[in-house]
Amino acid sequence: MRRGGHVLAGHCLTTWFCSCGPLSCLCTPWGASSERCLQGPLPSSWEGVSMNIQPMYLGESAPKEQRGTVAMTSAIFTALGIVMGQVVGLRELLGGPQAWPLLLASCLVPGVLQLASLPLLPESPRYLLIDRGDSATCLAALQRLRGTTEVMVELAELEEERTACQGGRARRPWELFQDGALRRQVISLVVLGSAMELCGNDSIYAYASSVFLEAGIPQEKVQYAIVGTGCCELLTAFISCVVIERVGRRVLLMGGYCLMTCWGSVFTVALCLQSSFPWMPYLAMSCIFAFILSFGIGPAGVTGILATELFDQKARPAAYMVCGAIMWTMLFLVGLGFPFLMEGLSHFLYVPFLGVCVCGAIYTAFFLPETKGKTFLEISEELHRLNFPGQSQGPAWKGPEVIRSTEL
């Protein structure tokens, strides 16, 4: 991922996937079924690439005081993409059976916009200085990103980080699990990355239609209620982006998982009693919106920037590879197992997801360090103390022995 840089890698890979997927849908005979459209290269298979590279580039390029806000913009545009997909998928637009090729090819539009804008972006200053050792280009990129020439303080911080990373090489994904100095980081990545996908948010989107029908919404109007769920996630992603540097990452994650546990419990009760009280379906419908709002507060955005802040420059690309693999694997397992949960647990199908939310909140409260307002070097030093509690200092000096006194 580092070879060639963040922007160039994202540019080339997105060019390939954006061209093959949507164009194959456009070449599908008009009026063909959705399965026929999906027989070619997956039209959205480039999403995994951009979801890894984009937050890493934003997190590395932003100043420490605004790192969370800048990195959270990735969650905002992800939620915006969900809403746009729901809107263009309305039957009045491209949701009809005759417009499937055009609907699946619509992702070509943001892809083209991305291709047009990527060459205008400078490379990550950290990548230029630490990985490539190019101080002059790093300074130029830093000045361009900040819009000022007064960047010497931040450049000095980068030089300190570069000194700390000297002598190391880029880590491979499997090496992260073998290094004791990365134990807390890897566990946090695995636990919270898995919790994000296993918390039930994706499943509640799938279950929403039947709940809306039970609440008395006509079949032809359900699609508009579905758009409302996407708008809820977009709203809270924007709010989280505004407040993340004020309240911190841990508060947003704990608050999100606690609220999801609360509303998921009420949702389960409402499902069990919906045949006993006429207003219970409306309560269940309200819980769906509240659950999605709670998810957008913290887990939706904060989880994606953990790999940027918890790992150093040499381990960060491998961490994003591990995080991406975990999230997509868990999402696949949820999609595969949710029908069986519906059949086996009936109204209690969200109880396993509630357990995941509780575990996510507990882990965040007791094991995840706060990274708000800290440099990457300060975060690394704090995590080193957590990984090696018996050592009060950082890694031992491996250079020549320093003679502090002589005896005459």
CSV table of C-alpha atoms in Angstrom, one decimal:
chain,number,residue,atom,x,y,z
A,1,MET,CA,0.0,0.0,0.0
A,2,ARG,CA,2.9,2.4,0.8
A,3,ARG,CA,4.6,1.7,-2.5
A,4,GLY,CA,3.8,4.7,-4.7
A,5,GLY,CA,2.0,6.6,-2.0
A,6,HIS,CA,-1.5,6.8,-0.7
A,7,VAL,CA,-2.9,9.1,-3.4
A,8,LEU,CA,-1.3,7.3,-6.4
A,9,ALA,CA,-2.3,3.9,-5.1
A,10,GLY,CA,-5.9,5.0,-4.5
A,11,HIS,CA,-5.9,6.7,-7.9
A,12,CYS,CA,-4.8,3.6,-9.9
A,13,LEU,CA,-6.9,1.1,-8.1
A,14,THR,CA,-10.0,3.2,-8.1
A,15,THR,CA,-9.5,3.8,-11.8
A,16,TRP,CA,-9.5,0.1,-12.5
A,17,PHE,CA,-12.5,-0.8,-10.3
A,18,CYS,CA,-14.5,2.2,-11.2
A,19,SER,CA,-14.1,1.5,-14.9
A,20,CYS,CA,-14.8,-2.2,-14.9
A,21,GLY,CA,-17.7,-2.5,-12.6
A,22,PRO,CA,-20.0,0.4,-13.7
A,23,LEU,CA,-19.1,0.0,-17.4
A,24,SER,CA,-20.0,-3.7,-17.3
A,25,CYS,CA,-23.4,-2.7,-15.9
A,26,LEU,CA,-23.9,-0.2,-18.7
A,27,CYS,CA,-23.0,-2.9,-21.2
A,28,THR,CA,-25.7,-5.2,-19.8
A,29,PRO,CA,-28.8,-5.4,-22.0
A,30,TRP,CA,-31.4,-2.8,-21.0
A,31,GLY,CA,-34.0,-4.3,-18.7
A,32,ALA,CA,-31.9,-7.3,-17.7
A,33,SER,CA,-32.3,-8.6,-14.2
A,34,SER,CA,-30.1,-7.5,-11.3
A,35,GLU,CA,-28.4,-10.9,-11.2
A,36,ARG,CA,-27.4,-10.4,-14.8
A,37,CYS,CA,-25.8,-7.0,-13.9
A,38,LEU,CA,-23.8,-8.6,-11.1
A,39,GLN,CA,-22.3,-11.3,-13.3
A,40,GLY,CA,-19.5,-9.0,-14.3
A,41,PRO,CA,-17.0,-7.4,-12.0
A,42,LEU,CA,-18.6,-6.1,-8.8
A,43,PRO,CA,-19.6,-2.5,-9.4
A,44,SER,CA,-18.7,-1.5,-5.8
A,45,SER,CA,-15.7,-3.7,-5.2
A,46,TRP,CA,-13.4,-0.7,-5.1
A,47,GLU,CA,-15.1,0.5,-1.9
A,48,GLY,CA,-12.9,-1.6,0.3
A,49,VAL,CA,-9.8,0.1,-1.2
A,50,SER,CA,-11.0,3.6,-0.7
A,51,MET,CA,-12.3,2.9,2.8
A,52,ASN,CA,-8.8,1.9,3.8
A,53,ILE,CA,-6.7,4.5,2.0
A,54,GLN,CA,-8.9,7.5,2.6
A,55,PRO,CA,-9.0,7.7,6.4
A,56,MET,CA,-5.3,6.8,6.6
A,57,TYR,CA,-4.4,9.7,4.2
A,58,LEU,CA,-6.7,12.1,6.0
A,59,GLY,CA,-5.5,11.1,9.5
A,60,GLU,CA,-1.8,11.4,8.5
A,61,SER,CA,-2.2,14.7,6.8
A,62,ALA,CA,-4.3,16.5,9.4
A,63,PRO,CA,-2.8,18.5,12.4
A,64,LYS,CA,-3.2,16.8,15.7
A,65,GLU,CA,-5.8,19.3,16.9
A,66,GLN,CA,-8.1,18.5,14.0
A,67,ARG,CA,-7.1,15.0,13.2
A,68,GLY,CA,-10.4,13.4,14.5
A,69,THR,CA,-12.6,16.0,12.7
A,70,VAL,CA,-10.7,15.6,9.4
A,71,ALA,CA,-10.7,11.8,9.5
A,72,MET,CA,-14.4,11.6,10.5
A,73,THR,CA,-15.3,13.3,7.2
A,74,SER,CA,-14.8,9.8,5.7
A,75,ALA,CA,-17.8,8.6,7.8
A,76,ILE,CA,-19.9,11.6,6.7
A,77,PHE,CA,-19.4,10.8,3.0
A,78,THR,CA,-20.0,7.1,3.6
A,79,ALA,CA,-23.3,8.0,5.2
A,80,LEU,CA,-24.0,10.4,2.3
A,81,GLY,CA,-23.3,7.6,-0.1
A,82,ILE,CA,-25.9,5.4,1.7
A,83,VAL,CA,-28.5,8.2,1.5
A,84,MET,CA,-27.8,8.9,-2.2
A,85,GLY,CA,-28.0,5.2,-3.0
A,86,GLN,CA,-31.4,5.0,-1.2
A,87,VAL,CA,-32.7,8.0,-3.0
A,88,VAL,CA,-31.6,7.0,-6.5
A,89,GLY,CA,-33.0,3.5,-5.7
A,90,LEU,CA,-36.5,4.9,-5.3
A,91,ARG,CA,-39.0,3.4,-7.8
A,92,GLU,CA,-39.7,6.8,-9.3
A,93,LEU,CA,-36.0,7.2,-10.1
A,94,LEU,CA,-33.8,4.2,-10.9
A,95,GLY,CA,-35.4,1.6,-8.7
A,96,GLY,CA,-37.6,0.1,-11.4
A,97,PRO,CA,-36.8,-3.3,-13.0
A,98,GLN,CA,-35.9,-1.6,-16.3
A,99,ALA,CA,-33.2,0.6,-14.7
A,100,TRP,CA,-31.0,-1.8,-12.9
A,101,PRO,CA,-28.0,-1.4,-15.2
A,102,LEU,CA,-28.1,2.4,-14.8
A,103,LEU,CA,-28.6,2.2,-11.1
A,104,LEU,CA,-25.6,-0.1,-10.5
A,105,ALA,CA,-23.5,2.0,-12.9
A,106,SER,CA,-24.3,5.2,-11.1
A,107,CYS,CA,-21.3,4.8,-8.8
A,108,LEU,CA,-19.2,5.8,-11.9
A,109,VAL,CA,-20.1,9.4,-11.2
A,110,PRO,CA,-18.4,9.8,-7.8
A,111,GLY,CA,-15.6,7.6,-9.1
A,112,VAL,CA,-14.9,10.1,-12.0
A,113,LEU,CA,-15.1,13.0,-9.6
A,114,GLN,CA,-12.5,11.3,-7.4
A,115,LEU,CA,-10.2,10.6,-10.3
A,116,ALA,CA,-10.4,14.3,-11.3
A,117,SER,CA,-9.6,15.5,-7.8
A,118,LEU,CA,-6.9,13.1,-6.7
A,119,PRO,CA,-4.1,14.5,-8.8
A,120,LEU,CA,-4.6,17.9,-7.2
A,121,LEU,CA,-3.9,16.5,-3.7
A,122,PRO,CA,-0.4,16.5,-2.2
A,123,GLU,CA,1.1,13.3,-0.8
A,124,SER,CA,1.0,12.6,2.9
A,125,PRO,CA,3.8,14.6,4.6
A,126,ARG,CA,4.4,11.7,7.0
A,127,TYR,CA,4.8,9.3,4.2
A,128,LEU,CA,7.2,11.7,2.3
A,129,LEU,CA,9.4,12.2,5.4
A,130,ILE,CA,9.4,8.9,7.3
A,131,ASP,CA,9.0,6.4,4.5
A,132,ARG,CA,10.8,8.2,1.6
A,133,GLY,CA,13.1,10.5,3.5
A,134,ASP,CA,12.2,13.5,1.3
A,135,SER,CA,12.4,16.5,3.6
A,136,ALA,CA,12.0,19.1,0.9
A,137,THR,CA,8.9,17.6,-0.6
A,138,CYS,CA,7.5,17.0,2.8
A,139,LEU,CA,7.9,20.6,3.7
A,140,ALA,CA,6.2,21.7,0.4
A,141,ALA,CA,3.3,19.3,1.0
A,142,LEU,CA,2.9,20.5,4.6
A,143,GLN,CA,2.9,24.2,3.6
A,144,ARG,CA,0.4,23.4,0.9
A,145,LEU,CA,-2.0,21.5,3.2
A,146,ARG,CA,-1.8,24.2,5.9
A,147,GLY,CA,-1.9,27.2,3.6
A,148,THR,CA,1.0,28.8,5.4
A,149,THR,CA,4.8,28.7,5.6
A,150,GLU,CA,4.7,28.7,9.4
A,151,VAL,CA,4.9,24.9,9.8
A,152,MET,CA,8.3,24.5,11.5
A,153,VAL,CA,6.7,23.3,14.8
A,154,GLU,CA,4.8,20.6,13.1
A,155,LEU,CA,7.8,19.7,11.0
A,156,ALA,CA,9.8,19.3,14.2
A,157,GLU,CA,7.2,16.8,15.5
A,158,LEU,CA,7.5,14.9,12.3
A,159,GLU,CA,11.3,14.8,12.6
A,160,GLU,CA,10.9,13.3,16.1
A,161,GLU,CA,8.5,10.7,14.8
A,162,ARG,CA,11.0,9.9,12.0
A,163,THR,CA,13.8,9.5,14.5
A,164,ALA,CA,11.6,7.1,16.6
A,165,CYS,CA,10.9,5.0,13.5
A,166,GLN,CA,14.4,4.9,12.2
A,167,GLY,CA,15.9,1.5,11.6
A,168,GLY,CA,12.5,-0.1,11.2
A,169,ARG,CA,10.8,-1.5,8.1
A,170,ALA,CA,7.2,-1.6,7.0
A,171,ARG,CA,5.3,-4.4,8.9
A,172,ARG,CA,3.5,-7.2,7.2
A,173,PRO,CA,-0.1,-8.0,8.4
A,174,TRP,CA,0.8,-11.2,10.1
A,175,GLU,CA,3.8,-9.6,11.9
A,176,LEU,CA,1.4,-7.4,13.9
A,177,PHE,CA,0.1,-10.5,15.8
A,178,GLN,CA,3.7,-11.5,16.7
A,179,ASP,CA,5.0,-8.3,18.1
A,180,GLY,CA,4.4,-7.8,21.9
A,181,ALA,CA,4.8,-4.0,21.5
A,182,LEU,CA,1.6,-4.0,19.4
A,183,ARG,CA,-0.5,-6.3,21.6
A,184,ARG,CA,-2.9,-3.6,22.9
A,185,GLN,CA,-3.2,-2.0,19.5
A,186,VAL,CA,-4.0,-5.3,17.7
A,187,ILE,CA,-6.5,-6.4,20.3
A,188,SER,CA,-8.3,-3.0,20.2
A,189,LEU,CA,-8.4,-3.2,16.4
A,190,VAL,CA,-9.8,-6.7,16.3
A,191,VAL,CA,-12.3,-6.2,19.2
A,192,LEU,CA,-13.7,-2.8,18.1
A,193,GLY,CA,-13.6,-3.6,14.4
A,194,SER,CA,-15.6,-6.8,14.9
A,195,ALA,CA,-18.0,-5.0,17.3
A,196,MET,CA,-18.7,-2.4,14.6
A,197,GLU,CA,-19.9,-5.1,12.2
A,198,LEU,CA,-21.5,-7.4,14.7
A,199,CYS,CA,-23.4,-4.7,16.6
A,200,GLY,CA,-26.5,-5.2,14.5
A,201,ASN,CA,-26.7,-1.9,12.6
A,202,ASP,CA,-26.5,-3.6,9.2
A,203,SER,CA,-29.1,-6.1,10.2
A,204,ILE,CA,-31.5,-3.5,11.4
A,205,TYR,CA,-31.4,-1.9,8.0
A,206,ALA,CA,-32.5,-5.3,6.6
A,207,TYR,CA,-35.2,-5.7,9.2
A,208,ALA,CA,-36.5,-2.2,8.9
A,209,SER,CA,-38.9,-2.9,6.1
A,210,SER,CA,-40.9,-5.5,7.9
A,211,VAL,CA,-41.1,-3.3,11.1
A,212,PHE,CA,-42.4,-0.4,9.0
A,213,LEU,CA,-45.1,-2.6,7.4
A,214,GLU,CA,-46.1,-3.8,10.9
A,215,ALA,CA,-46.5,-0.2,12.0
A,216,GLY,CA,-49.0,0.3,9.2
A,217,ILE,CA,-46.9,2.1,6.6
A,218,PRO,CA,-48.2,1.2,3.1
A,219,GLN,CA,-46.0,-1.0,1.0
A,220,GLU,CA,-45.4,1.7,-1.5
A,221,LYS,CA,-44.4,4.2,1.2
A,222,VAL,CA,-41.9,2.0,3.0
A,223,GLN,CA,-39.1,3.1,0.6
A,224,TYR,CA,-39.4,6.7,1.9
A,225,ALA,CA,-39.1,5.5,5.5
A,226,ILE,CA,-35.9,3.6,4.5
A,227,VAL,CA,-34.4,6.9,3.2
A,228,GLY,CA,-35.1,8.3,6.6
A,229,THR,CA,-32.9,5.7,8.3
A,230,GLY,CA,-30.0,6.7,6.1
A,231,CYS,CA,-30.6,10.4,6.9
A,232,CYS,CA,-30.3,9.5,10.6
A,233,GLU,CA,-26.9,8.1,10.2
A,234,LEU,CA,-25.8,11.0,8.0
A,235,LEU,CA,-27.0,13.5,10.7
A,236,THR,CA,-25.2,11.8,13.6
A,237,ALA,CA,-22.0,11.4,11.5
A,238,PHE,CA,-22.0,15.1,11.0
A,239,ILE,CA,-22.6,15.8,14.7
A,240,SER,CA,-19.8,13.4,15.7
A,241,CYS,CA,-17.4,15.2,13.3
A,242,VAL,CA,-18.1,18.5,15.0
A,243,VAL,CA,-17.8,17.2,18.6
A,244,ILE,CA,-15.1,14.6,18.4
A,245,GLU,CA,-12.2,16.9,19.3
A,246,ARG,CA,-14.2,18.2,22.2
A,247,VAL,CA,-15.4,15.1,23.9
A,248,GLY,CA,-12.8,12.6,22.6
A,249,ARG,CA,-13.0,9.2,21.0
A,250,ARG,CA,-13.7,7.1,24.0
A,251,VAL,CA,-16.8,9.1,25.0
A,252,LEU,CA,-18.3,8.8,21.5
A,253,LEU,CA,-17.6,5.0,21.3
A,254,MET,CA,-18.9,4.3,24.8
A,255,GLY,CA,-21.9,6.5,24.4
A,256,GLY,CA,-22.8,5.0,21.0
A,257,TYR,CA,-22.6,1.4,22.2
A,258,CYS,CA,-24.5,2.2,25.5
A,259,LEU,CA,-27.3,3.9,23.6
A,260,MET,CA,-27.4,1.0,21.1
A,261,THR,CA,-27.7,-1.4,24.0
A,262,CYS,CA,-30.6,0.7,25.4
A,263,TRP,CA,-32.6,1.1,22.2
A,264,GLY,CA,-31.9,-2.5,21.1
A,265,SER,CA,-33.4,-3.8,24.4
A,266,VAL,CA,-36.5,-1.6,24.0
A,267,PHE,CA,-36.7,-2.8,20.4
A,268,THR,CA,-36.7,-6.4,21.5
A,269,VAL,CA,-39.4,-5.8,24.1
A,270,ALA,CA,-41.5,-4.0,21.4
A,271,LEU,CA,-41.2,-6.9,19.0
A,272,CYS,CA,-42.3,-9.3,21.7
A,273,LEU,CA,-45.4,-7.2,22.6
A,274,GLN,CA,-46.4,-5.9,19.2
A,275,SER,CA,-49.3,-8.2,19.1
A,276,SER,CA,-50.5,-7.2,22.6
A,277,PHE,CA,-50.6,-3.4,22.3
A,278,PRO,CA,-51.5,-1.5,19.2
A,279,TRP,CA,-48.9,1.1,19.7
A,280,MET,CA,-45.9,-1.3,20.0
A,281,PRO,CA,-45.2,-1.4,16.3
A,282,TYR,CA,-44.7,2.4,16.4
A,283,LEU,CA,-42.3,2.0,19.3
A,284,ALA,CA,-40.4,-0.6,17.4
A,285,MET,CA,-40.2,1.8,14.4
A,286,SER,CA,-38.9,4.6,16.6
A,287,CYS,CA,-36.3,2.3,18.1
A,288,ILE,CA,-34.9,1.6,14.6
A,289,PHE,CA,-34.3,5.3,14.0
A,290,ALA,CA,-32.8,5.7,17.5
A,291,PHE,CA,-30.6,2.6,17.1
A,292,ILE,CA,-29.2,4.0,13.8
A,293,LEU,CA,-28.7,7.5,15.4
A,294,SER,CA,-26.7,5.9,18.2
A,295,PHE,CA,-24.6,3.9,15.8
A,296,GLY,CA,-23.7,7.1,13.9
A,297,ILE,CA,-22.7,8.9,17.1
A,298,GLY,CA,-19.6,6.8,17.6
A,299,PRO,CA,-18.9,3.4,16.1
A,300,ALA,CA,-19.7,4.4,12.6
A,301,GLY,CA,-16.9,6.9,12.4
A,302,VAL,CA,-14.5,6.5,15.3
A,303,THR,CA,-13.8,2.9,14.6
A,304,GLY,CA,-12.4,3.7,11.2
A,305,ILE,CA,-9.7,6.1,12.5
A,306,LEU,CA,-8.4,3.7,15.2
A,307,ALA,CA,-5.9,2.1,12.9
A,308,THR,CA,-4.5,5.6,12.1
A,309,GLU,CA,-4.0,6.7,15.6
A,310,LEU,CA,-3.0,3.5,17.4
A,311,PHE,CA,-0.3,2.3,15.1
A,312,ASP,CA,2.9,4.0,14.0
A,313,GLN,CA,4.0,4.8,10.5
A,314,LYS,CA,5.6,1.5,9.8
A,315,ALA,CA,2.7,-0.6,11.0
A,316,ARG,CA,-0.2,1.6,9.9
A,317,PRO,CA,-0.7,0.1,6.3
A,318,ALA,CA,-0.7,-3.4,7.6
A,319,ALA,CA,-3.1,-2.4,10.4
A,320,TYR,CA,-5.6,-1.1,7.8
A,321,MET,CA,-5.3,-4.4,5.8
A,322,VAL,CA,-6.1,-6.4,9.0
A,323,CYS,CA,-8.9,-4.0,9.9
A,324,GLY,CA,-10.4,-4.2,6.4
A,325,ALA,CA,-10.2,-8.0,6.3
A,326,ILE,CA,-11.9,-8.3,9.7
A,327,MET,CA,-14.7,-5.9,8.9
A,328,TRP,CA,-15.6,-7.4,5.6
A,329,THR,CA,-15.3,-10.9,7.0
A,330,MET,CA,-17.7,-10.0,9.9
A,331,LEU,CA,-20.1,-8.3,7.5
A,332,PHE,CA,-20.1,-11.5,5.4
A,333,LEU,CA,-20.8,-13.6,8.4
A,334,VAL,CA,-23.7,-11.3,9.5
A,335,GLY,CA,-25.3,-11.4,6.1
A,336,LEU,CA,-24.9,-15.2,6.0
A,337,GLY,CA,-26.2,-15.9,9.5
A,338,PHE,CA,-28.9,-13.2,10.0
A,339,PRO,CA,-31.7,-15.3,8.2
A,340,PHE,CA,-31.0,-18.2,10.6
A,341,LEU,CA,-31.1,-15.8,13.6
A,342,MET,CA,-34.5,-14.6,12.4
A,343,GLU,CA,-35.8,-18.1,12.1
A,344,GLY,CA,-34.3,-19.5,15.3
A,345,LEU,CA,-34.6,-16.6,17.7
A,346,SER,CA,-37.7,-14.9,16.3
A,347,HIS,CA,-38.4,-11.7,18.4
A,348,PHE,CA,-35.2,-12.2,20.3
A,349,LEU,CA,-32.9,-12.1,17.3
A,350,TYR,CA,-31.2,-8.9,18.5
A,351,VAL,CA,-30.1,-10.3,21.8
A,352,PRO,CA,-26.7,-11.5,20.4
A,353,PHE,CA,-26.1,-8.1,18.9
A,354,LEU,CA,-26.9,-6.5,22.3
A,355,GLY,CA,-24.2,-8.6,23.8
A,356,VAL,CA,-21.7,-7.3,21.3
A,357,CYS,CA,-22.7,-3.7,22.1
A,358,VAL,CA,-22.1,-4.3,25.8
A,359,CYS,CA,-18.7,-5.9,25.1
A,360,GLY,CA,-17.8,-2.9,22.9
A,361,ALA,CA,-18.7,-0.4,25.6
A,362,ILE,CA,-16.8,-2.3,28.3
A,363,TYR,CA,-13.7,-2.7,26.2
A,364,THR,CA,-13.7,1.0,25.3
A,365,ALA,CA,-14.1,2.0,28.9
A,366,PHE,CA,-11.4,-0.1,30.4
A,367,PHE,CA,-8.8,-0.8,27.7
A,368,LEU,CA,-8.9,1.9,25.0
A,369,PRO,CA,-6.6,4.9,25.6
A,370,GLU,CA,-7.8,8.4,24.7
A,371,THR,CA,-5.9,9.9,21.7
A,372,LYS,CA,-7.5,13.3,21.5
A,373,GLY,CA,-5.0,16.1,21.0
A,374,LYS,CA,-1.9,13.8,21.1
A,375,THR,CA,0.8,13.4,18.6
A,376,PHE,CA,1.4,10.0,17.1
A,377,LEU,CA,4.6,9.8,19.1
A,378,GLU,CA,2.8,10.5,22.4
A,379,ILE,CA,0.2,7.9,21.5
A,380,SER,CA,3.0,5.3,20.8
A,381,GLU,CA,4.7,6.1,24.1
A,382,GLU,CA,1.5,5.7,26.0
A,383,LEU,CA,0.7,2.4,24.3
A,384,HIS,CA,4.2,1.2,25.0
A,385,ARG,CA,3.6,1.8,28.7
A,386,LEU,CA,0.4,-0.1,28.5
A,387,ASN,CA,2.0,-3.1,26.7
A,388,PHE,CA,4.9,-3.2,29.1
A,389,PRO,CA,3.6,-2.0,32.4
A,390,GLY,CA,6.8,-2.9,34.2
A,391,GLN,CA,8.8,-0.4,32.2
A,392,SER,CA,8.5,3.2,33.1
A,393,GLN,CA,10.3,4.4,30.0
A,394,GLY,CA,10.0,3.8,26.3
A,395,PRO,CA,12.0,1.3,24.3
A,396,ALA,CA,15.6,0.9,25.4
A,397,TRP,CA,18.3,2.8,23.5
A,398,LYS,CA,20.0,0.4,21.0
A,399,GLY,CA,22.9,2.7,19.9
A,400,PRO,CA,26.4,3.0,21.3
A,401,GLU,CA,26.6,3.3,25.1
A,402,VAL,CA,26.7,6.9,26.3
A,403,ILE,CA,29.5,7.6,28.9
A,404,ARG,CA,28.0,10.1,31.3
A,405,SER,CA,31.1,10.4,33.7
A,406,THR,CA,34.7,9.5,33.8
A,407,GLU,CA,36.9,8.7,36.8
A,408,LEU,CA,40.3,10.4,37.0
